[in-house]
One Martini backbone bead per residue (centre of mass of N, CA, C, O) as a GRO file, in nm:
protein
  222
    1MET     BB    1  -0.338  -2.553  -1.133
    2ASP     BB    2  -0.166  -2.630  -0.879
    3GLU     BB    3   0.033  -2.388  -0.866
    4VAL     BB    4  -0.191  -2.192  -0.810
    5SER     BB    5  -0.256  -2.298  -0.538
    6ARG     BB    6  -0.026  -2.286  -0.396
    7GLN     BB    7   0.013  -1.964  -0.432
    8ALA     BB    8  -0.237  -1.901  -0.285
    9ARG     BB    9  -0.184  -2.049  -0.016
   10TRP     BB   10   0.082  -1.878   0.049
   11GLU     BB   11  -0.038  -1.607   0.058
   12GLN     BB   12  -0.224  -1.654   0.284
   13ARG     BB   13   0.008  -1.739   0.505
   14THR     BB   14   0.176  -1.467   0.482
   15GLU     BB   15   0.013  -1.213   0.478
   16ILE     BB   16   0.029  -1.145   0.788
   17PRO     BB   17   0.308  -1.144   0.875
   18LEU     BB   18   0.386  -0.937   0.653
   19ALA     BB   19   0.235  -0.708   0.816
   20PHE     BB   20   0.409  -0.709   1.050
   21ALA     BB   21   0.687  -0.672   0.892
   22SER     BB   22   0.627  -0.414   0.794
   23LEU     BB   23   0.580  -0.238   1.056
   24LEU     BB   24   0.831  -0.303   1.161
   25PHE     BB   25   0.995  -0.168   0.968
   26LEU     BB   26   0.881   0.115   1.002
   27THR     BB   27   0.973   0.133   1.304
   28MET     BB   28   1.259   0.122   1.250
   29TYR     BB   29   1.288   0.341   1.031
   30ALA     BB   30   1.171   0.577   1.253
   31ILE     BB   31   1.413   0.554   1.455
   32LEU     BB   32   1.639   0.617   1.281
   33VAL     BB   33   1.531   0.915   1.199
   34LEU     BB   34   1.431   1.018   1.495
   35ALA     BB   35   1.686   0.874   1.661
   36GLN     BB   36   1.974   1.041   1.663
   37ASP     BB   37   2.087   0.964   1.984
   38LEU     BB   38   2.137   0.672   1.944
   39PRO     BB   39   2.259   0.454   2.013
   40GLY     BB   40   2.479   0.207   1.824
   41ALA     BB   41   2.352  -0.078   1.937
   42TRP     BB   42   2.040   0.012   1.868
   43ARG     BB   43   2.119   0.087   1.549
   44ASP     BB   44   2.211  -0.210   1.492
   45LEU     BB   45   1.993  -0.353   1.540
   46CYS     BB   46   1.762  -0.188   1.361
   47THR     BB   47   1.902  -0.273   1.102
   48ALA     BB   48   1.904  -0.604   1.155
   49VAL     BB   49   1.565  -0.602   1.128
   50LEU     BB   50   1.556  -0.434   0.851
   51SER     BB   51   1.678  -0.667   0.709
   52LEU     BB   52   1.517  -0.913   0.780
   53THR     BB   53   1.252  -0.818   0.670
   54TRP     BB   54   1.360  -0.800   0.396
   55ALA     BB   55   1.411  -1.094   0.359
   56MET     BB   56   1.122  -1.170   0.358
   57PHE     BB   57   1.023  -1.031   0.107
   58ALA     BB   58   1.229  -1.164  -0.071
   59ALA     BB   59   1.165  -1.461  -0.014
   60ASP     BB   60   0.847  -1.435  -0.105
   61TYR     BB   61   0.885  -1.370  -0.380
   62GLY     BB   62   1.048  -1.633  -0.475
   63VAL     BB   63   0.828  -1.809  -0.415
   64ARG     BB   64   0.619  -1.689  -0.612
   65TRP     BB   65   0.785  -1.760  -0.839
   66ARG     BB   66   0.831  -2.046  -0.862
   67LEU     BB   67   0.505  -2.114  -0.810
   68SER     BB   68   0.416  -1.979  -1.092
   69GLY     BB   69   0.582  -2.085  -1.364
   70GLN     BB   70   0.697  -1.820  -1.533
   71GLY     BB   71   0.949  -1.707  -1.469
   72LEU     BB   72   1.040  -1.413  -1.598
   73ARG     BB   73   0.736  -1.334  -1.654
   74PHE     BB   74   0.677  -1.222  -1.352
   75VAL     BB   75   0.794  -0.943  -1.340
   76PRO     BB   76   0.590  -0.798  -1.542
   77THR     BB   77   0.307  -0.925  -1.398
   78HIS     BB   78   0.442  -0.802  -1.104
   79LYS     BB   79   0.508  -0.516  -1.052
   80LEU     BB   80   0.412  -0.439  -0.772
   81ASP     BB   81   0.600  -0.664  -0.632
   82THR     BB   82   0.849  -0.538  -0.686
   83VAL     BB   83   0.873  -0.324  -0.596
   84VAL     BB   84   0.807  -0.355  -0.308
   85VAL     BB   85   1.057  -0.531  -0.254
   86VAL     BB   86   1.243  -0.293  -0.296
   87LEU     BB   87   1.001  -0.101  -0.140
   88PRO     BB   88   0.860  -0.164   0.145
   89LEU     BB   89   0.705   0.142   0.200
   90LEU     BB   90   0.475   0.009  -0.030
   91ARG     BB   91   0.278  -0.196   0.052
   92PRO     BB   92   0.028  -0.043   0.080
   93LEU     BB   93  -0.045  -0.119  -0.255
   94ARG     BB   94  -0.176  -0.396  -0.231
   95VAL     BB   95  -0.481  -0.281  -0.218
   96VAL     BB   96  -0.497  -0.256  -0.547
   97LYS     BB   97  -0.563  -0.563  -0.574
   98VAL     BB   98  -0.827  -0.590  -0.408
   99TYR     BB   99  -0.976  -0.368  -0.591
  100GLU     BB  100  -0.965  -0.540  -0.865
  101ALA     BB  101  -1.118  -0.787  -0.752
  102VAL     BB  102  -1.375  -0.640  -0.660
  103GLN     BB  103  -1.450  -0.550  -0.960
  104HIS     BB  104  -1.499  -0.833  -1.060
  105ARG     BB  105  -1.708  -0.889  -0.925
  106HIS     BB  106  -2.027  -1.069  -0.912
  107GLY     BB  107  -2.354  -0.982  -0.810
  108GLU     BB  108  -2.394  -0.906  -0.526
  109PRO     BB  109  -2.352  -0.631  -0.336
  110ARG     BB  110  -2.128  -0.590  -0.086
  111LEU     BB  111  -2.076  -0.379   0.175
  112SER     BB  112  -1.844  -0.539   0.346
  113LEU     BB  113  -1.642  -0.564   0.104
  114TYR     BB  114  -1.621  -0.240   0.066
  115ALA     BB  115  -1.560  -0.135   0.333
  116ARG     BB  116  -1.296  -0.292   0.369
  117VAL     BB  117  -1.153  -0.143   0.139
  118ILE     BB  118  -1.165   0.122   0.227
  119THR     BB  119  -1.031   0.093   0.510
  120TYR     BB  120  -0.758  -0.039   0.382
  121ALA     BB  121  -0.693   0.228   0.235
  122GLY     BB  122  -0.699   0.445   0.455
  123LEU     BB  123  -0.489   0.295   0.626
  124THR     BB  124  -0.246   0.302   0.404
  125THR     BB  125  -0.232   0.586   0.348
  126VAL     BB  126  -0.130   0.676   0.602
  127LEU     BB  127   0.107   0.504   0.586
  128LEU     BB  128   0.245   0.619   0.349
  129GLY     BB  129   0.254   0.910   0.453
  130PHE     BB  130   0.453   0.818   0.703
  131ALA     BB  131   0.683   0.714   0.519
  132CYS     BB  132   0.743   0.928   0.333
  133SER     BB  133   0.800   1.157   0.573
  134LEU     BB  134   1.046   1.004   0.674
  135ALA     BB  135   1.207   0.978   0.359
  136VAL     BB  136   1.194   1.315   0.348
  137TYR     BB  137   1.323   1.383   0.610
  138ASP     BB  138   1.591   1.260   0.582
  139ARG     BB  139   1.686   1.438   0.311
  140GLU     BB  140   1.608   1.753   0.393
  141ARG     BB  141   1.780   1.775   0.645
  142GLY     BB  142   2.012   2.023   0.621
  143ALA     BB  143   1.924   2.134   0.358
  144PRO     BB  144   1.990   2.373   0.147
  145GLY     BB  145   1.677   2.555   0.199
  146THR     BB  146   1.514   2.385   0.381
  147GLU     BB  147   1.147   2.344   0.484
  148MET     BB  148   1.226   2.100   0.693
  149HIS     BB  149   1.265   2.136   1.047
  150SER     BB  150   1.053   1.887   1.089
  151PHE     BB  151   0.844   1.639   1.118
  152GLY     BB  152   0.571   1.804   1.099
  153ASP     BB  153   0.652   1.914   0.817
  154ALA     BB  154   0.641   1.647   0.671
  155LEU     BB  155   0.338   1.586   0.743
  156TRP     BB  156   0.228   1.840   0.605
  157TRP     BB  157   0.274   1.769   0.339
  158ALA     BB  158   0.162   1.480   0.315
  159CYS     BB  159  -0.113   1.589   0.318
  160ALA     BB  160  -0.109   1.780   0.090
  161THR     BB  161  -0.027   1.552  -0.137
  162LEU     BB  162  -0.255   1.351  -0.109
  163THR     BB  163  -0.509   1.600  -0.123
  164THR     BB  164  -0.361   1.789  -0.368
  165VAL     BB  165  -0.380   2.081  -0.238
  166GLY     BB  166  -0.088   2.222  -0.252
  167TYR     BB  167   0.040   2.493  -0.101
  168GLY     BB  168   0.341   2.551  -0.086
  169ASP     BB  169   0.512   2.592   0.227
  170VAL     BB  170   0.634   2.282   0.182
  171VAL     BB  171   0.920   2.175   0.015
  172PRO     BB  172   1.121   2.012  -0.178
  173VAL     BB  173   1.493   2.035  -0.277
  174THR     BB  174   1.574   1.770  -0.334
  175THR     BB  175   1.581   1.492  -0.538
  176GLY     BB  176   1.498   1.290  -0.331
  177GLY     BB  177   1.249   1.423  -0.230
  178ARG     BB  178   1.106   1.461  -0.525
  179THR     BB  179   1.084   1.173  -0.588
  180ILE     BB  180   0.884   1.121  -0.324
  181ALA     BB  181   0.674   1.333  -0.431
  182VAL     BB  182   0.597   1.147  -0.704
  183GLY     BB  183   0.526   0.894  -0.558
  184LEU     BB  184   0.306   0.991  -0.407
  185MET     BB  185   0.104   1.098  -0.580
  186ALA     BB  186   0.046   0.854  -0.725
  187CYS     BB  187  -0.020   0.678  -0.494
  188GLY     BB  188  -0.236   0.880  -0.374
  189LEU     BB  189  -0.451   0.812  -0.597
  190ALA     BB  190  -0.484   0.497  -0.581
  191LEU     BB  191  -0.602   0.491  -0.302
  192LEU     BB  192  -0.821   0.698  -0.325
  193GLY     BB  193  -0.934   0.557  -0.602
  194ALA     BB  194  -1.032   0.305  -0.402
  195VAL     BB  195  -1.224   0.422  -0.230
  196THR     BB  196  -1.421   0.591  -0.435
  197GLY     BB  197  -1.435   0.330  -0.641
  198SER     BB  198  -1.600   0.142  -0.427
  199PHE     BB  199  -1.828   0.306  -0.373
  200SER     BB  200  -1.926   0.358  -0.644
  201SER     BB  201  -1.974   0.086  -0.744
  202TRP     BB  202  -2.168  -0.008  -0.492
  203LEU     BB  203  -2.401   0.209  -0.610
  204VAL     BB  204  -2.426   0.097  -0.885
  205GLN     BB  205  -2.528  -0.190  -0.830
  206VAL     BB  206  -2.763  -0.135  -0.676
  207PHE     BB  207  -2.928   0.030  -0.884
  208SER     BB  208  -2.900  -0.166  -1.094
  209LEU     BB  209  -3.074  -0.391  -0.917
  210GLU     BB  210  -3.319  -0.206  -0.896
  211SER     BB  211  -3.389  -0.186  -1.182
  212ASP     BB  212  -3.405  -0.488  -1.247
  213ARG     BB  213  -3.652  -0.548  -1.046
  214GLU     BB  214  -3.861  -0.352  -1.177
  215ASN     BB  215  -3.863  -0.489  -1.467
  216VAL     BB  216  -3.951  -0.784  -1.383
  217GLU     BB  217  -4.214  -0.682  -1.197
  218GLY     BB  218  -4.302  -0.396  -1.235
  219PRO     BB  219  -4.522  -0.175  -1.145
  220PRO     BB  220  -4.690  -0.054  -0.914
  221GLY     BB  221  -5.016  -0.227  -0.990
  222SER     BB  222  -4.984  -0.436  -1.212
   0.00000   0.00000   0.00000
């Protein structure tokens, strides 16, 4: 029990610093991808910051592994955390854990709690789309037969993919680009599902409580 509480305290203390580190990681990656004419010294600096933030995620994973006391069982029971430490650009997916925690709550439904989940999931969807746009553009530009001639094309592709519209006017042609596309489809569904699921869950709980009150109090005028 003490190990669980220590792990929970560690996660509470590191959540905000790691969130800022995640934004810093994304910023450095964006500079490296979009600023092709960046001087070598600045590119080295961006790469160093990128490596440092990645090391922070790895260190956090190692500490939580140690505090869990689960040994090798930590990896299969924390699949999402393992994926995130390998691919820090997928860190927005951690909102799915928040959504699962909300789904298991009982008692009076609080709109503020669900609103925070919906807002957080919406923002992380935007961040994930932006990150995948960078990653796929980095692999598609200059490739034979590519349809992504600018970062704007990559953003348009990400929007069409996340919303499952799939216009098909801009599609990745490289193996790496298509792998990212598959990941974005799956992750986008998970995040958008958290938004719609949270709102639907709140509505169901509200109607259920209202129905229970009516059954207890009886019809009006009785």
